[in-house]
Coordinates of C-alpha atoms and ligand atoms in Angstrom, one line a residue:
Chain A
M28 CA 141.4 14.3 -24.9
N29 CA 139.3 16.6 -23.2
S30 CA 139.3 20.5 -24.2
R31 CA 141.9 21.6 -21.8
E32 CA 144.2 19.0 -22.7
R33 CA 143.7 19.5 -26.5
I34 CA 144.6 23.3 -26.3
L35 CA 147.6 22.7 -24.2
A36 CA 149.0 19.9 -26.3
H37 CA 148.4 22.1 -29.6
L38 CA 150.4 25.1 -27.6
E39 CA 153.2 22.7 -27.0
G40 CA 153.1 21.2 -30.6
R41 CA 152.1 17.6 -29.5
P42 CA 149.5 15.8 -31.7
V43 CA 145.9 16.6 -30.9
D44 CA 142.5 14.7 -31.9
T45 CA 141.0 18.0 -33.4
L46 CA 141.9 21.5 -33.9
P47 CA 140.9 23.7 -30.8
A48 CA 137.9 26.1 -31.1
M49 CA 138.1 29.5 -29.2
P50 CA 136.2 32.1 -30.4
I51 CA 135.5 35.1 -28.2
T52 CA 131.8 35.2 -26.7
M53 CA 130.7 38.3 -24.6
M54 CA 127.3 39.7 -25.3
F55 CA 126.7 36.4 -27.6
A56 CA 127.1 34.4 -24.4
G57 CA 124.7 36.5 -22.0
D58 CA 122.0 36.5 -24.7
R59 CA 122.3 32.7 -24.9
A60 CA 122.0 32.3 -21.3
G61 CA 119.3 34.9 -21.0
I62 CA 121.5 37.1 -18.8
K63 CA 121.5 41.0 -19.4
Y64 CA 124.9 42.0 -20.5
G65 CA 125.0 44.9 -17.5
D66 CA 124.7 41.8 -15.0
Y67 CA 127.1 39.7 -17.1
A68 CA 129.9 42.5 -16.8
T69 CA 129.5 43.3 -13.3
D70 CA 128.5 40.0 -11.3
Y71 CA 130.9 37.2 -11.9
R72 CA 128.3 34.6 -11.1
R73 CA 126.4 35.6 -14.2
L74 CA 129.4 35.5 -16.5
V75 CA 130.5 32.4 -15.3
E76 CA 126.9 31.0 -15.6
A77 CA 126.9 32.4 -19.2
Q78 CA 130.6 30.9 -20.0
C79 CA 129.7 27.5 -19.0
R80 CA 126.6 27.3 -20.7
V81 CA 127.9 28.3 -24.4
A82 CA 131.0 26.3 -23.9
E83 CA 128.8 23.1 -23.1
E84 CA 126.0 24.0 -25.7
F85 CA 128.5 24.9 -28.5
D86 CA 131.5 22.6 -27.5
F87 CA 134.1 25.7 -27.1
D88 CA 137.6 24.4 -25.8
Y89 CA 137.7 27.4 -23.0
V90 CA 136.1 29.9 -20.9
S91 CA 137.0 33.3 -20.5
V92 CA 136.4 36.2 -18.0
I93 CA 136.8 38.9 -20.8
S94 CA 133.8 41.4 -20.4
D95 CA 134.8 45.1 -21.5
P96 CA 137.6 47.1 -21.3
G97 CA 136.6 49.2 -18.3
C98 CA 137.5 46.8 -15.2
E99 CA 140.7 48.5 -14.5
A100 CA 140.0 52.2 -15.3
A101 CA 136.8 52.1 -13.0
D102 CA 139.0 50.7 -10.2
C103 CA 141.6 53.3 -10.8
G104 CA 138.5 55.9 -10.6
A105 CA 137.6 56.7 -14.1
A106 CA 133.9 57.7 -14.9
V107 CA 132.3 54.7 -16.1
R108 CA 128.5 54.5 -17.3
F109 CA 126.6 51.3 -16.7
Y110 CA 123.6 50.2 -18.9
P111 CA 121.2 47.4 -18.2
D112 CA 122.0 45.4 -21.4
Q113 CA 125.1 46.9 -23.1
P114 CA 128.7 46.8 -21.9
P115 CA 130.0 49.5 -19.6
A116 CA 131.5 52.4 -21.3
I117 CA 134.3 54.7 -20.3
D118 CA 133.3 58.2 -20.2
E119 CA 135.7 59.6 -22.5
A120 CA 134.9 63.4 -22.5
N121 CA 135.7 63.3 -18.5
A122 CA 138.6 60.9 -18.9
L123 CA 140.6 60.4 -15.7
L124 CA 143.9 61.6 -17.1
A125 CA 142.2 64.7 -19.0
D126 CA 144.8 66.5 -16.9
K127 CA 148.4 64.5 -17.2
T128 CA 149.5 65.7 -14.1
R129 CA 147.2 63.5 -12.4
L130 CA 149.1 60.4 -13.5
A131 CA 151.9 61.1 -11.0
R132 CA 149.2 61.0 -7.9
L133 CA 147.4 58.0 -9.7
A134 CA 147.5 54.5 -7.4
A135 CA 147.4 51.3 -8.9
P136 CA 144.2 49.7 -7.8
D137 CA 144.4 46.3 -5.6
P138 CA 142.9 43.6 -8.0
L139 CA 141.6 41.9 -4.8
G140 CA 140.3 45.6 -3.3
G141 CA 136.5 44.6 -3.8
G142 CA 136.1 46.3 -7.2
R143 CA 135.6 45.5 -10.7
M144 CA 139.2 43.8 -11.2
H145 CA 138.4 41.7 -8.3
N146 CA 135.2 40.8 -9.8
R147 CA 136.8 39.4 -12.4
V148 CA 139.4 37.5 -10.2
R149 CA 136.4 35.7 -8.6
G150 CA 135.2 35.1 -12.1
V151 CA 138.4 33.0 -12.8
E152 CA 138.3 31.3 -9.6
L153 CA 134.7 30.2 -9.9
L154 CA 135.3 29.1 -13.6
K155 CA 138.1 26.9 -12.5
Q156 CA 136.0 25.1 -9.9
R157 CA 133.3 24.8 -12.2
V158 CA 135.0 23.5 -15.4
G159 CA 138.6 24.0 -14.9
G160 CA 139.3 20.3 -15.6
D161 CA 137.9 20.2 -18.5
K162 CA 137.8 23.5 -20.4
L163 CA 140.8 26.2 -20.3
V164 CA 140.4 28.9 -18.2
E165 CA 141.4 32.5 -19.6
G166 CA 141.7 35.5 -17.8
W167 CA 141.7 38.6 -19.3
I168 CA 143.6 42.0 -18.9
E169 CA 144.2 45.0 -21.1
G170 CA 147.6 46.0 -23.2
P171 CA 149.5 49.3 -22.7
A172 CA 148.0 51.0 -25.8
A173 CA 144.3 49.9 -24.8
E174 CA 144.3 50.7 -21.3
G175 CA 146.3 53.8 -21.7
A176 CA 143.7 55.0 -24.1
D177 CA 141.0 54.0 -21.3
L178 CA 142.6 56.4 -18.7
R179 CA 143.7 59.2 -21.1
G180 CA 141.1 59.1 -23.8
I181 CA 141.8 57.4 -26.9
N182 CA 141.5 60.7 -29.0
A183 CA 144.0 62.5 -26.7
L184 CA 146.5 59.5 -26.6
M185 CA 146.7 59.6 -30.4
V186 CA 147.9 63.4 -30.3
D187 CA 150.1 62.4 -27.3
F188 CA 152.7 60.3 -29.0
Y189 CA 153.4 63.3 -30.9
D190 CA 153.2 66.3 -28.2
D191 CA 154.5 64.4 -25.4
P192 CA 156.0 60.9 -25.7
A193 CA 157.7 61.1 -22.2
F194 CA 154.3 61.3 -20.9
V195 CA 153.3 58.2 -23.1
R196 CA 156.0 56.0 -21.4
D197 CA 155.1 57.1 -17.8
L198 CA 151.5 56.1 -18.7
F199 CA 152.4 52.8 -20.1
E200 CA 154.9 52.3 -17.4
F201 CA 152.0 52.8 -14.9
V202 CA 149.7 50.5 -17.1
V203 CA 152.1 47.7 -17.2
E204 CA 152.8 47.7 -13.6
M205 CA 148.9 47.4 -12.9
E206 CA 148.1 44.9 -15.5
G207 CA 151.0 42.9 -14.4
R208 CA 149.6 42.7 -11.0
F209 CA 146.1 42.2 -12.2
A210 CA 147.5 39.1 -14.2
R211 CA 149.2 37.6 -11.2
A212 CA 145.9 37.5 -9.4
Q213 CA 144.1 35.9 -12.2
V214 CA 146.7 33.3 -12.4
E215 CA 146.7 32.7 -8.8
A216 CA 143.1 32.1 -8.9
G217 CA 143.5 29.7 -11.7
A218 CA 143.9 31.1 -15.1
D219 CA 145.8 28.8 -17.6
V220 CA 146.1 31.5 -20.1
I221 CA 145.9 35.4 -19.8
G222 CA 144.4 37.4 -23.0
I223 CA 146.1 40.5 -23.4
G224 CA 143.8 43.1 -25.4
D225 CA 145.5 45.9 -27.0
A226 CA 143.1 47.1 -29.5
A227 CA 144.3 50.9 -29.9
A228 CA 147.8 49.4 -30.9
S229 CA 146.5 48.8 -34.7
L230 CA 145.6 52.8 -34.7
V231 CA 149.2 53.9 -34.3
G232 CA 151.1 52.7 -37.3
P233 CA 154.4 50.8 -37.4
G234 CA 156.7 53.5 -36.1
F235 CA 154.9 54.2 -32.8
Y236 CA 154.1 50.6 -32.4
E237 CA 157.7 49.4 -32.1
E238 CA 159.1 52.3 -30.4
Y239 CA 156.4 52.8 -27.6
V240 CA 154.0 50.1 -27.6
W241 CA 155.9 46.8 -28.2
P242 CA 158.7 47.4 -25.3
Y243 CA 155.7 47.6 -23.0
E244 CA 153.6 44.7 -24.6
K245 CA 156.8 42.4 -24.3
R246 CA 157.3 43.4 -20.6
L247 CA 153.8 42.4 -19.9
V248 CA 154.0 39.1 -21.9
D249 CA 157.1 38.4 -20.1
Q250 CA 155.8 39.0 -16.8
V251 CA 152.9 36.6 -17.6
H252 CA 155.4 33.7 -18.4
T253 CA 157.0 34.1 -15.3
L254 CA 153.8 33.5 -13.7
G255 CA 153.3 30.1 -15.6
A256 CA 150.7 31.1 -17.8
A257 CA 150.6 31.0 -21.3
V258 CA 149.4 34.3 -23.4
R259 CA 147.0 35.1 -26.1
L260 CA 147.5 38.3 -27.8
H261 CA 144.3 40.0 -29.4
I262 CA 144.7 43.4 -31.1
C263 CA 141.6 44.3 -33.0
G264 CA 141.6 45.9 -36.2
D265 CA 144.0 46.2 -39.1
T266 CA 147.2 45.0 -37.8
R267 CA 148.9 44.6 -41.3
R268 CA 151.7 46.8 -40.8
I269 CA 152.8 45.7 -37.0
L270 CA 152.1 41.8 -37.7
Q271 CA 156.2 41.3 -37.6
G272 CA 156.3 43.0 -33.9
M273 CA 153.1 41.0 -32.8
G274 CA 155.0 37.8 -34.0
Q275 CA 158.0 38.7 -31.7
L276 CA 156.5 38.9 -28.3
G277 CA 156.9 35.3 -27.8
C278 CA 152.8 34.7 -27.3
E279 CA 151.5 31.3 -27.3
I280 CA 148.8 32.4 -29.3
V281 CA 148.1 35.5 -31.5
D282 CA 144.7 36.4 -32.8
L283 CA 144.2 37.9 -36.2
D284 CA 141.3 40.2 -36.7
F285 CA 139.6 39.9 -39.9
L286 CA 141.3 42.8 -41.7
A287 CA 144.6 41.2 -41.3
P288 CA 144.9 37.9 -43.8
V289 CA 146.2 34.9 -42.2
A290 CA 148.5 34.5 -45.0
E291 CA 150.0 37.7 -44.1
G292 CA 150.3 36.8 -40.4
R293 CA 151.9 33.4 -41.1
A294 CA 154.2 35.0 -43.5
A295 CA 155.1 37.6 -40.9
M296 CA 155.6 35.5 -38.0
G297 CA 156.6 32.3 -39.3
P298 CA 155.7 28.4 -39.1
Q299 CA 155.7 28.0 -35.6
Q300 CA 153.4 30.8 -34.3
V301 CA 150.0 29.4 -33.3
L302 CA 147.4 31.8 -35.0
L303 CA 143.7 32.2 -34.1
G304 CA 140.9 33.6 -36.0
N305 CA 140.1 35.4 -38.1
I306 CA 136.5 35.2 -40.2
D307 CA 134.7 38.6 -40.4
P308 CA 132.8 38.6 -37.2
V309 CA 130.0 40.5 -39.1
R310 CA 129.8 39.6 -42.6
V311 CA 130.8 36.2 -42.5
L312 CA 129.8 34.9 -39.0
R313 CA 126.9 36.9 -38.3
N314 CA 125.5 37.4 -41.9
G315 CA 126.6 33.9 -43.4
T316 CA 125.3 30.8 -43.4
P317 CA 126.8 27.5 -41.9
D318 CA 128.2 26.5 -45.1
S319 CA 129.8 30.0 -45.7
V320 CA 131.1 30.3 -42.2
Y321 CA 132.7 26.4 -42.6
A322 CA 134.0 27.4 -45.8
A323 CA 135.8 30.8 -44.7
I324 CA 137.2 28.7 -41.7
E325 CA 138.7 26.2 -44.0
E326 CA 140.1 28.8 -46.2
C327 CA 141.8 30.4 -42.7
H328 CA 143.0 26.8 -41.7
R329 CA 144.5 26.5 -45.1
Q330 CA 146.2 29.7 -45.0
A331 CA 147.6 29.2 -41.5
G332 CA 148.8 25.5 -41.8
P333 CA 148.7 23.3 -38.9
R334 CA 149.8 25.8 -36.3
Y335 CA 146.1 27.1 -36.1
I336 CA 142.9 27.7 -33.7
V337 CA 139.6 28.1 -35.0
G338 CA 138.0 31.5 -34.1
A339 CA 136.6 34.4 -35.4
G340 CA 138.3 37.9 -35.9
C341 CA 136.9 39.3 -33.1
E342 CA 133.9 38.9 -30.6
V343 CA 131.1 36.9 -32.0
P344 CA 128.3 39.4 -32.5
R345 CA 125.2 39.1 -30.2
D346 CA 122.8 38.4 -32.8
T347 CA 124.9 35.7 -34.8
P348 CA 122.6 33.0 -35.6
P349 CA 123.5 29.7 -33.2
E350 CA 124.0 27.5 -36.4
N351 CA 126.8 29.4 -37.7
V352 CA 128.7 29.4 -34.3
R353 CA 128.2 25.3 -34.6
A354 CA 129.3 25.3 -38.0
L355 CA 132.6 27.2 -36.6
V356 CA 133.2 24.2 -33.9
R357 CA 132.2 21.5 -36.6
Y358 CA 134.7 22.8 -38.5
A359 CA 137.3 22.1 -35.8
R360 CA 136.0 18.8 -34.6
E361 CA 136.3 17.4 -38.0
H362 CA 140.0 18.5 -38.5
A363 CA 143.0 17.5 -36.9
A364 CA 145.8 20.0 -37.3
Chain B
M16 CA 158.0 78.2 -52.1
T17 CA 155.0 80.5 -51.9
V18 CA 153.3 81.3 -48.5
F19 CA 150.4 78.6 -49.6
D20 CA 152.8 76.0 -50.4
E21 CA 154.6 76.5 -46.9
L22 CA 151.2 76.4 -45.4
Q23 CA 150.1 73.3 -47.2
Q24 CA 153.3 71.4 -46.0
A25 CA 152.9 72.7 -42.5
I26 CA 149.3 71.3 -42.3
I27 CA 150.4 68.0 -43.8
N28 CA 153.3 67.8 -41.0
G29 CA 150.8 68.6 -38.6
Q30 CA 152.9 71.5 -37.3
A31 CA 150.0 73.9 -35.9
A32 CA 152.2 76.6 -34.3
L33 CA 153.7 77.1 -37.7
A34 CA 150.6 76.8 -39.6
K35 CA 149.3 79.6 -37.8
E36 CA 152.1 81.9 -38.2
L37 CA 152.2 81.0 -42.0
T38 CA 148.5 82.0 -41.9
K39 CA 149.3 85.2 -40.3
K40 CA 152.3 86.1 -42.5
G41 CA 150.0 85.3 -45.6
L42 CA 147.5 87.7 -44.6
D43 CA 149.9 90.5 -43.7
S44 CA 151.3 90.1 -47.1
G45 CA 147.9 90.9 -48.5
K46 CA 146.6 87.6 -49.4
K47 CA 142.6 87.2 -49.4
P48 CA 141.3 85.0 -46.7
R49 CA 139.1 83.4 -49.1
D50 CA 142.1 82.1 -51.1
F51 CA 143.8 80.0 -48.5
F52 CA 141.3 77.2 -48.9
P53 CA 141.7 76.2 -52.6
N54 CA 145.3 77.1 -52.4
A55 CA 146.6 75.7 -49.4
I56 CA 144.1 74.0 -47.0
I57 CA 141.8 71.8 -49.2
P58 CA 144.8 70.5 -51.3
A59 CA 146.6 69.6 -48.0
M60 CA 143.7 67.8 -46.3
D61 CA 143.5 65.9 -49.7
E62 CA 146.9 65.0 -49.3
V63 CA 146.4 63.5 -45.7
G64 CA 143.1 61.7 -47.0
R65 CA 145.7 60.4 -50.0
R66 CA 148.3 59.3 -47.3
M67 CA 145.6 57.7 -44.9
R68 CA 144.4 55.4 -47.8
E69 CA 147.9 54.3 -48.6
C70 CA 148.7 53.5 -45.1
E71 CA 151.6 56.0 -44.7
F72 CA 149.7 58.0 -42.2
F73 CA 147.9 56.5 -39.5
I74 CA 145.3 58.2 -36.6
P75 CA 148.0 60.1 -34.7
E76 CA 149.4 61.7 -38.1
V77 CA 145.9 62.6 -39.4
L78 CA 144.9 64.1 -36.2
I79 CA 147.6 66.4 -35.5
A80 CA 147.3 67.2 -39.5
A81 CA 143.8 68.2 -38.7
R82 CA 144.8 70.4 -35.7
A83 CA 147.0 72.4 -37.8
S84 CA 144.4 73.0 -40.5
R85 CA 142.0 74.0 -37.7
A86 CA 145.1 76.5 -36.5
A87 CA 144.7 78.1 -39.9
T88 CA 140.7 78.2 -40.1
D89 CA 140.3 79.4 -36.9
L90 CA 141.9 82.7 -38.2
L91 CA 140.4 82.6 -41.5
R92 CA 136.7 82.1 -40.5
P93 CA 136.1 85.4 -38.6
L94 CA 137.6 87.3 -41.6
L95 CA 135.3 85.3 -44.1
V96 CA 132.0 86.4 -42.6
G97 CA 131.5 89.8 -44.4
D98 CA 133.0 88.2 -47.9
E99 CA 129.9 88.1 -50.3
A100 CA 131.9 85.8 -52.5
V101 CA 132.3 83.1 -50.1
Q102 CA 129.6 81.3 -48.3
A103 CA 130.6 78.1 -46.3
A104 CA 130.1 75.1 -48.6
G105 CA 127.2 74.1 -46.3
V106 CA 126.4 73.7 -42.8
V107 CA 127.0 69.8 -41.6
V108 CA 125.5 68.6 -38.6
C109 CA 127.5 65.6 -37.8
G110 CA 127.5 62.9 -34.8
T111 CA 127.7 59.2 -33.7
V112 CA 124.2 57.5 -33.4
K113 CA 122.6 56.7 -30.4
G114 CA 123.9 53.8 -28.3
D115 CA 127.5 54.2 -30.0
L116 CA 130.4 55.7 -28.6
H117 CA 133.1 55.4 -31.4
D118 CA 134.3 58.9 -32.3
I119 CA 137.5 58.6 -33.9
G120 CA 136.3 58.2 -37.2
K121 CA 133.5 60.8 -37.2
N122 CA 136.1 63.4 -35.7
I123 CA 138.4 62.8 -38.7
V124 CA 135.5 63.0 -41.2
A125 CA 134.3 66.5 -39.5
M126 CA 137.6 67.8 -39.3
M127 CA 138.3 67.1 -43.0
L128 CA 134.8 68.4 -44.2
E129 CA 135.8 71.5 -41.8
S130 CA 139.0 71.7 -43.9
A131 CA 137.1 71.6 -47.1
G132 CA 135.0 74.8 -46.0
F133 CA 132.0 73.2 -44.4
R134 CA 130.8 75.0 -41.4
I135 CA 130.5 72.1 -38.7
V136 CA 128.1 71.4 -36.1
D137 CA 129.4 68.4 -34.1
L138 CA 127.0 66.8 -31.8
G139 CA 129.6 64.2 -30.2
V140 CA 128.7 60.5 -29.4
D141 CA 125.4 58.6 -28.6
V142 CA 123.2 61.0 -30.2
A143 CA 119.6 61.0 -30.0
P144 CA 117.6 61.4 -33.4
E145 CA 115.7 64.3 -31.5
K146 CA 118.9 66.1 -31.0
I147 CA 119.7 65.7 -34.8
V148 CA 116.4 66.9 -35.5
Q149 CA 116.8 70.1 -33.2
A150 CA 120.2 70.8 -34.5
V151 CA 119.2 70.7 -38.4
K152 CA 116.5 73.4 -37.4
D153 CA 118.8 75.6 -35.0
E154 CA 121.7 75.5 -37.4
N155 CA 119.8 75.5 -40.6
A156 CA 122.0 72.6 -41.8
N157 CA 122.0 71.4 -45.4
V158 CA 124.1 68.1 -44.8
V159 CA 123.6 65.5 -42.0
A160 CA 126.6 63.1 -41.5
L161 CA 126.2 60.1 -39.4
S162 CA 128.6 57.6 -38.1
A163 CA 128.3 54.2 -36.5
L164 CA 130.9 51.7 -35.6
L165 CA 128.5 48.8 -34.4
T166 CA 126.1 46.4 -36.0
T167 CA 123.9 47.1 -33.1
T168 CA 123.9 50.7 -33.4
M169 CA 123.5 51.0 -37.4
V170 CA 119.8 50.6 -37.0
N171 CA 119.8 54.0 -35.2
M172 CA 120.8 55.6 -38.3
K173 CA 117.5 54.5 -39.5
G174 CA 115.6 56.0 -36.7
S175 CA 117.5 59.2 -37.0
I176 CA 116.4 59.3 -40.7
E177 CA 112.8 58.6 -39.6
A178 CA 112.8 61.5 -37.2
L179 CA 114.0 64.0 -39.6
K180 CA 111.1 62.9 -41.9
A181 CA 108.8 62.9 -38.9
A182 CA 109.8 66.4 -38.5
G183 CA 109.1 67.9 -42.1
L184 CA 113.0 68.3 -42.6
R185 CA 114.1 65.3 -44.7
D186 CA 113.9 67.2 -47.9
K187 CA 116.0 69.9 -46.7
V188 CA 119.0 67.9 -46.0
K189 CA 121.3 65.4 -47.6
I190 CA 122.0 62.3 -45.2
L191 CA 125.6 60.8 -45.5
V192 CA 126.4 57.8 -43.5
G193 CA 129.5 55.8 -42.7
G194 CA 131.6 53.9 -40.2
A195 CA 133.1 50.4 -40.7
P196 CA 130.0 48.4 -40.6
V197 CA 128.2 50.3 -43.1
T198 CA 127.9 49.6 -46.9
D199 CA 126.3 51.3 -49.9
A200 CA 123.6 48.7 -49.7
W201 CA 122.5 49.7 -46.3
A202 CA 122.6 53.4 -46.9
N203 CA 120.2 52.8 -49.6
S204 CA 118.1 50.4 -47.8
I205 CA 117.5 53.2 -45.2
G206 CA 117.1 56.2 -47.4
A207 CA 120.3 58.0 -46.9
D208 CA 121.7 60.0 -49.8
G209 CA 125.2 58.7 -49.8
Y210 CA 127.5 56.5 -48.0
G211 CA 131.4 57.1 -47.8
K212 CA 133.9 54.4 -47.1
D213 CA 136.7 56.8 -45.7
A214 CA 136.6 60.5 -44.6
P215 CA 138.1 61.5 -48.3
A216 CA 135.1 59.9 -49.7
A217 CA 133.2 61.7 -47.2
V218 CA 134.3 64.9 -48.3
E219 CA 133.7 64.2 -51.9
L220 CA 130.4 63.2 -51.5
A221 CA 129.5 66.2 -49.4
R222 CA 130.8 68.5 -51.8
R223 CA 128.7 66.8 -54.7
L224 CA 125.5 66.6 -52.6
A225 CA 125.6 69.9 -51.1
A226 CA 125.9 71.4 -54.4
T227 CA 122.6 69.7 -55.3
A228 CA 120.7 70.4 -52.2
Ligands
LIG430 C1 138.9 52.1 -30.8 C2 137.7 51.3 -30.8 C3 137.0 51.2 -29.5 C4 137.1 52.4 -28.5 C5 136.3 53.7 -29.1 C6 137.0 54.7 -28.8 C7 136.4 56.0 -29.2 N1 136.6 57.3 -28.7 O1 136.3 55.9 -30.6 C8 136.3 51.7 -27.3 C9 137.3 50.9 -26.5 C10 135.7 52.8 -26.5 C11 135.3 50.5 -28.1 C12 134.4 50.2 -27.3 C13 133.6 49.0 -28.0 N2 134.0 48.0 -29.0 CO1 135.1 49.2 -30.2 N3 136.3 49.3 -31.7 C14 137.7 50.0 -31.9 C15 138.6 49.8 -32.9 C16 139.7 49.0 -32.4 C17 138.7 51.0 -33.9 C18 137.7 51.9 -34.2 C19 138.2 53.0 -35.0 O2 138.5 54.0 -34.3 N4 138.8 53.1 -36.4 C20 139.5 54.0 -36.7 C21 138.7 55.1 -37.5 C22 139.3 56.3 -38.1 O3 137.8 54.1 -38.7 P1 136.4 54.2 -38.6 O4 135.5 54.7 -37.4 O5 136.0 53.1 -39.4 O6 136.0 55.6 -39.7 C23 136.7 55.6 -40.9 C24 135.5 55.1 -42.0 O7 134.6 54.4 -41.5 C25 134.5 56.5 -42.3 N5 133.7 57.2 -41.5 C26 133.2 57.0 -40.2 N6 132.2 57.7 -39.9 C27 131.8 58.1 -41.0 C28 130.6 58.9 -41.2 C29 130.2 59.3 -42.5 C30 129.1 60.2 -42.8 C31 131.2 59.1 -43.7 C32 130.8 59.4 -44.9 C33 132.2 57.9 -43.4 C34 132.5 57.8 -42.1 O8 135.7 57.4 -42.2 C35 136.6 57.1 -41.0 C36 138.0 57.7 -41.6 O9 138.4 57.2 -42.7 C37 137.4 48.8 -33.8 C38 138.1 47.6 -34.6 C39 138.4 48.3 -36.2 N7 139.4 48.3 -36.4 O10 137.5 48.9 -36.6 C40 136.6 48.2 -32.5 C41 134.9 47.8 -33.0 C42 134.3 48.9 -33.7 N8 134.6 47.8 -31.7 C43 133.6 46.9 -31.4 C44 133.2 46.6 -30.5 C45 132.3 45.3 -30.5 C46 133.1 47.4 -29.2 C47 132.4 47.3 -28.1 C48 131.0 46.7 -28.0 C49 133.1 46.2 -27.3 C50 132.8 45.8 -25.6 N9 132.5 44.3 -25.7 O11 133.1 46.4 -24.9 C51 132.2 48.5 -27.1 C52 131.0 49.5 -27.5 C53 130.7 50.5 -26.8 C54 129.7 51.5 -27.5 N10 128.8 51.5 -26.8 O12 130.4 52.3 -28.6 C55 133.5 45.9 -32.9 C56 132.3 46.3 -33.6 C57 131.7 45.0 -34.3 C58 130.3 45.2 -34.6 N11 130.5 45.3 -35.9 O13 129.5 45.5 -34.0 C59 134.7 46.5 -33.3 C60 134.8 46.2 -34.9 C61 135.9 45.5 -33.2 C62 135.7 44.1 -33.6 N12 136.5 43.7 -34.7 O14 134.7 43.6 -33.4 N13 135.8 50.3 -29.2

């Protein structure tokens, strides 16, 4: 069975030859391919080249267009700073919605309008052409809390939950609408799975998560499902207090960052949820040895049980020793579910 | 409840307008500006720190509490200027190091230090070592607090310390470092004076180090 078949079979609960391996690589991939990260993030051809290169070299089961959270915000008109060899960064001091009243006048960008979102859609298309028969192709969008934070400024958004909940809802409404269209464009371009990154969701606590964030995440997940793609949810950080909600979104794959033990994820989400993760990207994957990486993944697998995909808690850090990444995939190849 | 108790509650609950009103009320009834800190503001922020550690408070709660604390201290600070018995606990230059844009943790640390009586000079994010050196000189600071959230920018903490050394200012200041990837061992290896794992730890550390500075 090839990589794509392996992941799809695993998600459907059919038998697989080995565990799938789906670690997130961005800067690591760029570095491996000798591509400056500024180019990786802004030119889909370079991203595709690097993704194909690492998927081949390390035998990952998928390729992805994830690059940085600024694509949608940039197309909305936010000030984004670009660097030669770092991820683009949104200028929070000059956030697009520093003045909340601008939201009413904000038009959702066309994902095929020639901007950064379009660049990502083209990335999906080219990945599909290049390796789509063999590897699973992953598209990427931001979730309501993360994208809301990108547009409003994360420090301001945190306080809005108390000061102006109606604005928070309007903002998330806008985001879900925009991200739904972005997901559609990527699925039409060939994405098998859509990753939803919602980092800021781990910062708000269970009360606000359930009341404000979860309902919009749910709508987004449902939209992607109507498009016929699977969903991978990725919330960075300490998600221990919101695991139950994450498990009720109906995502095919839920990522766990290293701060949320796999056993807790399993207990909160039940035996059927496919969990992905979650070794500490820095302390274990980057600073460890092939043996310690292998052992740490083994422990994750033990806690997760068979509904499990091999990966780190978050992005593979750029200066990770390649032999550690190989050890991670080797664990997958040496184990059936 | 005394006005101090009420103010403490208002800060913990993040009620900025109420905190301001209670501060005025306390001042009108003859309370000394300097007494607000040990009796209301510091215990309030200590409690906020405790709730954060216990995961009863998350980022929004901490930020609105800090805002309420600021509503009180903004009224009090100008009144403390002539008071010989109080000096600021110290002057802290803080910032997120070069290349790094994460500032939520740094902001919380800064606000807690401010509530603990320190004067804060916040240089923001992506702060170059030269800017830190300049600020230490200009503000006559005795504490420098550096934050980094990326393994790739942690090294710039070292660069900042080197720059202070080169400018002959290293012995004038105590240097605290923190942020998710930072550890005690790292703090030692770059010659910092201390590492704090969270904002309450930053306050304890700053108090202890500033006392010996
Ligand atoms: C929010 C966030 C962002 C936001 C930041 C917005 C902002 N204004 O801060 C945005 C979206 C911009 C962002 C961008 C990126 N991020 Co980010 N981000 C996070 C996230 C989810 C939360 C960080 C946070 O605010 N935590 C809450 C605060 C309160 O905690 P804290 O900062 O640790 O602070 C506490 C203590 O550490 C301590 N402390 C902090 N500073 C100091 C200072 C002193 C002196 C002391 C004593 C104590 C102290 O006290 C604080 C309060 O208790 C983390 C994941 C995580 N859970 O940590 C990733 C994370 C930090 N990001 C990460 C990455 C990789 C990135 C990007 C490179 C992603 C990309 N490819 O685009 C970019 C880099 C941008 C840049 N150049 O900085 C990685 C870092 C991995 C690594 N070790 O290198 C993390 C860990 C995610 C992960 N699991 O991989 N990110």
